[in-house]
mmCIF file of C-alpha atoms in Angstrom:
data_model
loop_
_atom_site.group_PDB
_atom_site.id
_atom_site.type_symbol
_atom_site.label_atom_id
_atom_site.label_comp_id
_atom_site.label_asym_id
_atom_site.label_seq_id
_atom_site.Cartn_x
_atom_site.Cartn_y
_atom_site.Cartn_z
ATOM 1 C CA MET A 520 0.161 -0.075 0.128
ATOM 2 C CA PRO A 521 1.524 3.375 -0.893
ATOM 3 C CA ASP A 522 1.962 6.108 1.749
ATOM 4 C CA LYS A 523 0.003 8.351 1.652
ATOM 5 C CA LYS A 524 1.131 12.102 2.055
ATOM 6 C CA ILE A 525 -0.565 14.580 4.351
ATOM 7 C CA SER A 526 -0.167 18.540 3.539
ATOM 8 C CA TYR A 527 -1.041 20.884 5.502
ATOM 9 C CA GLU A 528 -0.189 24.818 5.704
ATOM 10 C CA ILE A 529 -1.662 26.391 8.974
ATOM 11 C CA LYS A 530 -3.328 29.404 7.976
ATOM 12 C CA GLU A 531 -3.571 30.968 11.706
ATOM 13 C CA HIS A 532 -1.764 30.714 14.382
ATOM 14 C CA LEU A 533 -3.875 31.602 17.194
ATOM 15 C CA GLY A 534 -1.594 30.821 20.067
ATOM 16 C CA VAL A 535 0.494 28.723 22.256
ATOM 17 C CA ILE A 536 -1.020 26.611 25.018
ATOM 18 C CA ASN A 537 1.853 25.158 27.101
ATOM 19 C CA LYS A 538 6.081 25.534 26.187
ATOM 20 C CA SER A 539 8.156 22.399 27.073
ATOM 21 C CA GLY A 540 11.610 22.609 27.625
ATOM 22 C CA SER A 541 11.990 20.431 24.464
ATOM 23 C CA GLY A 542 11.501 23.514 22.052
ATOM 24 C CA TRP A 543 7.765 21.994 21.018
ATOM 25 C CA ASN A 544 5.010 23.823 21.793
ATOM 26 C CA ARG A 545 1.566 22.969 22.134
ATOM 27 C CA GLU A 546 -0.714 25.016 20.186
ATOM 28 C CA LEU A 547 -3.886 25.974 18.712
ATOM 29 C CA ASN A 548 -3.577 26.865 15.190
ATOM 30 C CA LEU A 549 -6.572 26.997 11.970
ATOM 31 C CA VAL A 550 -4.631 24.308 10.173
ATOM 32 C CA SER A 551 -5.559 23.360 5.889
ATOM 33 C CA TRP A 552 -5.031 19.449 5.861
ATOM 34 C CA ASN A 553 -4.748 18.118 2.529
ATOM 35 C CA GLY A 554 -6.319 21.205 1.014
ATOM 36 C CA ASN A 555 -9.929 20.962 2.906
ATOM 37 C CA ASP A 556 -11.062 23.426 5.230
ATOM 38 C CA PRO A 557 -9.585 25.149 7.972
ATOM 39 C CA LYS A 558 -10.397 23.351 11.225
ATOM 40 C CA TYR A 559 -9.263 24.469 14.911
ATOM 41 C CA ASP A 560 -6.163 22.123 15.438
ATOM 42 C CA ILE A 561 -4.309 21.613 18.477
ATOM 43 C CA ARG A 562 -0.909 19.631 19.324
ATOM 44 C CA GLU A 563 2.313 20.059 19.543
ATOM 45 C CA TRP A 564 4.547 21.575 16.802
ATOM 46 C CA ASP A 565 8.077 22.240 16.819
ATOM 47 C CA GLU A 566 10.031 25.595 15.897
ATOM 48 C CA PHE A 567 9.724 25.619 12.561
ATOM 49 C CA HIS A 568 6.571 23.673 12.078
ATOM 50 C CA GLU A 569 8.183 21.423 10.123
ATOM 51 C CA LYS A 570 6.636 18.511 12.830
ATOM 52 C CA MET A 571 4.400 17.456 15.099
ATOM 53 C CA SER A 572 3.221 15.098 17.597
ATOM 54 C CA LYS A 573 -0.778 13.396 17.465
ATOM 55 C CA GLY A 574 -3.236 15.811 18.154
ATOM 56 C CA ILE A 575 -6.916 17.249 17.583
ATOM 57 C CA THR A 576 -9.000 18.469 14.978
ATOM 58 C CA LEU A 577 -11.992 19.976 15.622
ATOM 59 C CA THR A 578 -14.354 21.829 13.449
ATOM 60 C CA PRO A 579 -15.491 25.712 14.177
ATOM 61 C CA TRP A 580 -19.169 24.157 15.447
ATOM 62 C CA GLU A 581 -17.218 21.390 17.791
ATOM 63 C CA MET A 582 -14.763 24.315 19.187
ATOM 64 C CA GLN A 583 -17.655 26.282 20.258
ATOM 65 C CA LYS A 584 -19.382 23.232 21.831
ATOM 66 C CA MET A 585 -15.786 22.588 23.759
ATOM 67 C CA THR A 586 -15.722 26.448 24.287
ATOM 68 C CA ASP A 587 -19.570 26.403 25.510
ATOM 69 C CA LEU A 588 -19.281 23.815 27.678
ATOM 70 C CA TYR A 589 -16.246 24.785 29.462
ATOM 71 C CA LEU A 590 -17.531 28.225 30.492
ATOM 72 C CA LYS A 591 -20.676 27.049 31.502
ATOM 73 C CA ASN A 592 -18.614 24.476 33.784
ATOM 74 C CA ASN A 593 -16.581 27.108 35.524
ATOM 75 C CA THR A 594 -19.582 29.859 35.634
ATOM 76 C CA ASP A 595 -21.489 27.522 36.904
ATOM 77 C CA ARG A 596 -18.592 26.303 39.500
ATOM 78 C CA ALA A 597 -17.919 30.058 40.389
ATOM 79 C CA VAL A 598 -21.545 30.175 40.823
ATOM 80 C CA ALA A 599 -21.923 28.527 43.370
ATOM 81 C CA LYS A 600 -18.416 28.643 45.268
ATOM 82 C CA GLY A 601 -19.894 32.655 45.652
ATOM 83 C CA ARG A 602 -23.403 31.349 47.296
ATOM 84 C CA ALA A 603 -21.236 29.506 49.489
ATOM 85 C CA ILE A 604 -19.468 32.149 50.567
ATOM 86 C CA GLU A 605 -22.614 34.457 51.140
ATOM 87 C CA GLU A 606 -24.090 31.941 53.311
ATOM 88 C CA GLU A 607 -21.527 31.885 55.830
#
């Protein structure tokens, strides 16, 4: 079976999530894989963006859903903590 070459283009670098001592960074980027529409992409990259680790890609809808879940969960915790403080 022939090797299928995967092409990618980082359309927009959104930020570094975590820097590692090895020089690789976990990043959030918009990446087009094999010429397709860009998706949100979370993975580690070397400093020149030539090598990468396994990662996760999310459609815009999936990214929005993940963000909504994160914010709801943390807002609920903050409200509960505030109520507990008020009850003291």
